[in-house]
Amino acid sequence: LTGVARRAGVADRVRLLGAVDPDDMPALLRSSDLVLCTPVYEPFGIVPLEAMACGVPVLATDVGGHRDSVADGVTGRLVAPQDPEAVAGAARALLSDERLRRQYGRNGRERVLRHYTWSRVADGAEQVYRLTRSEHAVSTEVAS
């Protein structure tokens, strides 16, 4: 990646950090202007949620879990997967509009606090278990 950055002429603006201690991740995210998450496949989308929890806007591919976690035009932007021009254009637009980034960051944090806290997730899982149990309950009564 260092070579790619050098060939692209951006090596002076790119830092490759290697492994980051999980305890340091919130501060690192908060130091960012924008978090990009551009996989082709993503079943849940924890990276956007972590960024949004830190009040950082997200630019993500319109795949899998990103569709649930990132509200396009509200908490960040969703772009087509495997479309580097779309990623670059959306990143350029967001990086040039500090007011919009701040708004997306606030909206993202509110969204995470409203929908993705551990207690909220646990309550949702409990509801699913209760519903499943009641729908598939087997009678334990003995015929006499």
PDB file of C-alpha atoms in Angstrom:
ATOM      1  CA  LEU A   1       0.000   0.000   0.000  1.00  0.00           C
ATOM      2  CA  THR A   2       2.902   2.334   0.634  1.00  0.00           C
ATOM      3  CA  GLY A   3       3.977   1.857  -2.982  1.00  0.00           C
ATOM      4  CA  VAL A   4       0.449   2.514  -4.248  1.00  0.00           C
ATOM      5  CA  ALA A   5       0.297   5.747  -2.244  1.00  0.00           C
ATOM      6  CA  ARG A   6       3.722   6.792  -3.541  1.00  0.00           C
ATOM      7  CA  ARG A   7       2.770   6.091  -7.177  1.00  0.00           C
ATOM      8  CA  ALA A   8      -0.487   8.033  -6.701  1.00  0.00           C
ATOM      9  CA  GLY A   9       1.450  11.002  -5.339  1.00  0.00           C
ATOM     10  CA  VAL A  10      -0.267  10.983  -1.948  1.00  0.00           C
ATOM     11  CA  ALA A  11       2.329   9.230   0.221  1.00  0.00           C
ATOM     12  CA  ASP A  12       2.924  12.447   2.173  1.00  0.00           C
ATOM     13  CA  ARG A  13      -0.762  12.470   3.191  1.00  0.00           C
ATOM     14  CA  VAL A  14      -1.271   8.764   3.924  1.00  0.00           C
ATOM     15  CA  ARG A  15      -0.345   7.019   7.158  1.00  0.00           C
ATOM     16  CA  LEU A  16      -0.594   3.249   7.403  1.00  0.00           C
ATOM     17  CA  LEU A  17      -0.990   2.474  11.087  1.00  0.00           C
ATOM     18  CA  GLY A  18      -0.964  -1.306  11.105  1.00  0.00           C
ATOM     19  CA  ALA A  19      -2.790  -2.963  13.993  1.00  0.00           C
ATOM     20  CA  VAL A  20      -4.584  -0.500  16.266  1.00  0.00           C
ATOM     21  CA  ASP A  21      -5.389  -1.310  19.880  1.00  0.00           C
ATOM     22  CA  PRO A  22      -9.209  -1.460  20.225  1.00  0.00           C
ATOM     23  CA  ASP A  23      -9.016   0.965  23.164  1.00  0.00           C
ATOM     24  CA  ASP A  24      -7.415   3.547  20.852  1.00  0.00           C
ATOM     25  CA  MET A  25     -10.001   3.169  18.087  1.00  0.00           C
ATOM     26  CA  PRO A  26     -12.600   5.732  19.307  1.00  0.00           C
ATOM     27  CA  ALA A  27      -9.986   8.507  19.512  1.00  0.00           C
ATOM     28  CA  LEU A  28      -8.599   7.545  16.112  1.00  0.00           C
ATOM     29  CA  LEU A  29     -12.070   7.602  14.570  1.00  0.00           C
ATOM     30  CA  ARG A  30     -12.892  10.965  16.171  1.00  0.00           C
ATOM     31  CA  SER A  31      -9.721  12.411  14.637  1.00  0.00           C
ATOM     32  CA  SER A  32     -11.057  11.573  11.155  1.00  0.00           C
ATOM     33  CA  ASP A  33     -12.967  13.914   8.863  1.00  0.00           C
ATOM     34  CA  LEU A  34     -14.658  10.990   7.126  1.00  0.00           C
ATOM     35  CA  VAL A  35     -14.620   7.192   7.354  1.00  0.00           C
ATOM     36  CA  LEU A  36     -14.703   5.224   4.114  1.00  0.00           C
ATOM     37  CA  CYS A  37     -15.889   1.630   4.168  1.00  0.00           C
ATOM     38  CA  THR A  38     -16.020   0.233   0.643  1.00  0.00           C
ATOM     39  CA  PRO A  39     -16.210  -3.575   0.617  1.00  0.00           C
ATOM     40  CA  VAL A  40     -18.039  -5.510  -2.079  1.00  0.00           C
ATOM     41  CA  TYR A  41     -19.750  -7.666   0.570  1.00  0.00           C
ATOM     42  CA  GLU A  42     -20.629  -6.727   4.149  1.00  0.00           C
ATOM     43  CA  PRO A  43     -23.191  -8.737   6.126  1.00  0.00           C
ATOM     44  CA  PHE A  44     -23.553  -6.366   9.098  1.00  0.00           C
ATOM     45  CA  GLY A  45     -21.572  -3.131   8.845  1.00  0.00           C
ATOM     46  CA  ILE A  46     -19.906  -2.634  12.226  1.00  0.00           C
ATOM     47  CA  VAL A  47     -17.284  -0.180  10.903  1.00  0.00           C
ATOM     48  CA  PRO A  48     -19.872   2.442   9.888  1.00  0.00           C
ATOM     49  CA  LEU A  49     -21.628   2.027  13.243  1.00  0.00           C
ATOM     50  CA  GLU A  50     -18.363   2.511  15.138  1.00  0.00           C
ATOM     51  CA  ALA A  51     -17.614   5.660  13.141  1.00  0.00           C
ATOM     52  CA  MET A  52     -21.132   7.013  13.599  1.00  0.00           C
ATOM     53  CA  ALA A  53     -20.973   6.310  17.351  1.00  0.00           C
ATOM     54  CA  CYS A  54     -17.939   8.618  17.393  1.00  0.00           C
ATOM     55  CA  GLY A  55     -19.805  11.314  15.467  1.00  0.00           C
ATOM     56  CA  VAL A  56     -17.922  10.777  12.206  1.00  0.00           C
ATOM     57  CA  PRO A  57     -19.744  10.754   8.853  1.00  0.00           C
ATOM     58  CA  VAL A  58     -19.492   7.628   6.715  1.00  0.00           C
ATOM     59  CA  LEU A  59     -19.032   6.975   3.023  1.00  0.00           C
ATOM     60  CA  ALA A  60     -19.851   3.319   2.394  1.00  0.00           C
ATOM     61  CA  THR A  61     -20.734   0.982  -0.417  1.00  0.00           C
ATOM     62  CA  ASP A  62     -24.413   0.240  -0.899  1.00  0.00           C
ATOM     63  CA  VAL A  63     -24.178  -3.408   0.162  1.00  0.00           C
ATOM     64  CA  GLY A  64     -25.527  -5.685   2.888  1.00  0.00           C
ATOM     65  CA  GLY A  65     -25.529  -4.262   6.384  1.00  0.00           C
ATOM     66  CA  HIS A  66     -24.468  -0.817   5.221  1.00  0.00           C
ATOM     67  CA  ARG A  67     -27.981  -0.360   3.864  1.00  0.00           C
ATOM     68  CA  ASP A  68     -29.333  -0.722   7.400  1.00  0.00           C
ATOM     69  CA  SER A  69     -26.688   1.196   9.306  1.00  0.00           C
ATOM     70  CA  VAL A  70     -25.942   4.149   6.994  1.00  0.00           C
ATOM     71  CA  ALA A  71     -28.903   6.373   6.150  1.00  0.00           C
ATOM     72  CA  ASP A  72     -27.913   7.789   2.755  1.00  0.00           C
ATOM     73  CA  GLY A  73     -28.030  11.568   2.803  1.00  0.00           C
ATOM     74  CA  VAL A  74     -28.630  11.604   6.573  1.00  0.00           C
ATOM     75  CA  THR A  75     -25.653   9.963   8.326  1.00  0.00           C
ATOM     76  CA  GLY A  76     -23.371   9.732   5.318  1.00  0.00           C
ATOM     77  CA  ARG A  77     -23.424   8.530   1.746  1.00  0.00           C
ATOM     78  CA  LEU A  78     -23.879   5.163   0.076  1.00  0.00           C
ATOM     79  CA  VAL A  79     -22.231   4.563  -3.294  1.00  0.00           C
ATOM     80  CA  ALA A  80     -22.275   1.688  -5.758  1.00  0.00           C
ATOM     81  CA  PRO A  81     -19.751  -1.050  -4.994  1.00  0.00           C
ATOM     82  CA  GLN A  82     -16.722  -1.337  -7.262  1.00  0.00           C
ATOM     83  CA  ASP A  83     -17.161   2.225  -8.529  1.00  0.00           C
ATOM     84  CA  PRO A  84     -14.007   4.166  -7.625  1.00  0.00           C
ATOM     85  CA  GLU A  85     -15.237   7.263  -9.451  1.00  0.00           C
ATOM     86  CA  ALA A  86     -18.382   7.346  -7.295  1.00  0.00           C
ATOM     87  CA  VAL A  87     -16.304   6.898  -4.134  1.00  0.00           C
ATOM     88  CA  ALA A  88     -13.898   9.659  -5.168  1.00  0.00           C
ATOM     89  CA  GLY A  89     -16.703  12.034  -6.145  1.00  0.00           C
ATOM     90  CA  ALA A  90     -18.655  11.492  -2.931  1.00  0.00           C
ATOM     91  CA  ALA A  91     -15.497  11.778  -0.806  1.00  0.00           C
ATOM     92  CA  ARG A  92     -14.503  14.997  -2.564  1.00  0.00           C
ATOM     93  CA  ALA A  93     -17.982  16.459  -2.030  1.00  0.00           C
ATOM     94  CA  LEU A  94     -18.057  15.546   1.663  1.00  0.00           C
ATOM     95  CA  LEU A  95     -14.511  16.681   2.369  1.00  0.00           C
ATOM     96  CA  SER A  96     -15.269  20.068   0.833  1.00  0.00           C
ATOM     97  CA  ASP A  97     -18.389  20.631   2.979  1.00  0.00           C
ATOM     98  CA  GLU A  98     -17.537  20.777   6.681  1.00  0.00           C
ATOM     99  CA  ARG A  99     -21.053  21.828   7.683  1.00  0.00           C
ATOM    100  CA  LEU A 100     -22.571  18.766   5.985  1.00  0.00           C
ATOM    101  CA  ARG A 101     -19.959  16.449   7.528  1.00  0.00           C
ATOM    102  CA  ARG A 102     -20.754  17.808  10.988  1.00  0.00           C
ATOM    103  CA  GLN A 103     -24.485  17.338  10.392  1.00  0.00           C
ATOM    104  CA  TYR A 104     -23.997  13.769   9.154  1.00  0.00           C
ATOM    105  CA  GLY A 105     -21.764  13.099  12.176  1.00  0.00           C
ATOM    106  CA  ARG A 106     -24.410  14.356  14.625  1.00  0.00           C
ATOM    107  CA  ASN A 107     -27.145  12.421  12.825  1.00  0.00           C
ATOM    108  CA  GLY A 108     -25.037   9.263  12.823  1.00  0.00           C
ATOM    109  CA  ARG A 109     -24.335   9.439  16.545  1.00  0.00           C
ATOM    110  CA  GLU A 110     -28.037   9.978  17.267  1.00  0.00           C
ATOM    111  CA  ARG A 111     -28.919   7.015  15.028  1.00  0.00           C
ATOM    112  CA  VAL A 112     -26.492   4.705  16.829  1.00  0.00           C
ATOM    113  CA  LEU A 113     -27.748   5.789  20.252  1.00  0.00           C
ATOM    114  CA  ARG A 114     -31.344   5.303  19.138  1.00  0.00           C
ATOM    115  CA  HIS A 115     -31.013   1.947  17.375  1.00  0.00           C
ATOM    116  CA  TYR A 116     -27.724   0.196  18.150  1.00  0.00           C
ATOM    117  CA  THR A 117     -26.932   0.355  21.870  1.00  0.00           C
ATOM    118  CA  TRP A 118     -26.154  -2.999  23.490  1.00  0.00           C
ATOM    119  CA  SER A 119     -29.333  -2.847  25.581  1.00  0.00           C
ATOM    120  CA  ARG A 120     -31.414  -2.110  22.467  1.00  0.00           C
ATOM    121  CA  VAL A 121     -29.804  -4.983  20.554  1.00  0.00           C
ATOM    122  CA  ALA A 122     -30.302  -7.324  23.532  1.00  0.00           C
ATOM    123  CA  ASP A 123     -33.966  -6.310  23.833  1.00  0.00           C
ATOM    124  CA  GLY A 124     -34.467  -6.993  20.126  1.00  0.00           C
ATOM    125  CA  ALA A 125     -32.808 -10.396  20.382  1.00  0.00           C
ATOM    126  CA  GLU A 126     -34.938 -11.254  23.403  1.00  0.00           C
ATOM    127  CA  GLN A 127     -38.101 -10.352  21.480  1.00  0.00           C
ATOM    128  CA  VAL A 128     -37.054 -12.605  18.605  1.00  0.00           C
ATOM    129  CA  TYR A 129     -36.381 -15.490  21.011  1.00  0.00           C
ATOM    130  CA  ARG A 130     -39.734 -15.029  22.767  1.00  0.00           C
ATOM    131  CA  LEU A 131     -41.609 -14.862  19.464  1.00  0.00           C
ATOM    132  CA  THR A 132     -39.812 -17.928  18.131  1.00  0.00           C
ATOM    133  CA  ARG A 133     -40.440 -19.846  21.335  1.00  0.00           C
ATOM    134  CA  SER A 134     -44.162 -19.024  21.359  1.00  0.00           C
ATOM    135  CA  GLU A 135     -44.581 -19.866  17.656  1.00  0.00           C
ATOM    136  CA  HIS A 136     -42.840 -23.200  18.006  1.00  0.00           C
ATOM    137  CA  ALA A 137     -43.964 -24.199  21.477  1.00  0.00           C
ATOM    138  CA  VAL A 138     -44.669 -27.873  21.881  1.00  0.00           C
ATOM    139  CA  SER A 139     -47.526 -28.861  24.110  1.00  0.00           C
ATOM    140  CA  THR A 140     -46.334 -30.716  27.190  1.00  0.00           C
ATOM    141  CA  GLU A 141     -49.806 -31.747  28.323  1.00  0.00           C
ATOM    142  CA  VAL A 142     -50.356 -35.472  28.712  1.00  0.00           C
ATOM    143  CA  ALA A 143     -53.592 -36.892  27.361  1.00  0.00           C
ATOM    144  CA  SER A 144     -55.656 -38.725  29.987  1.00  0.00           C
TER     145      SER A 144
END
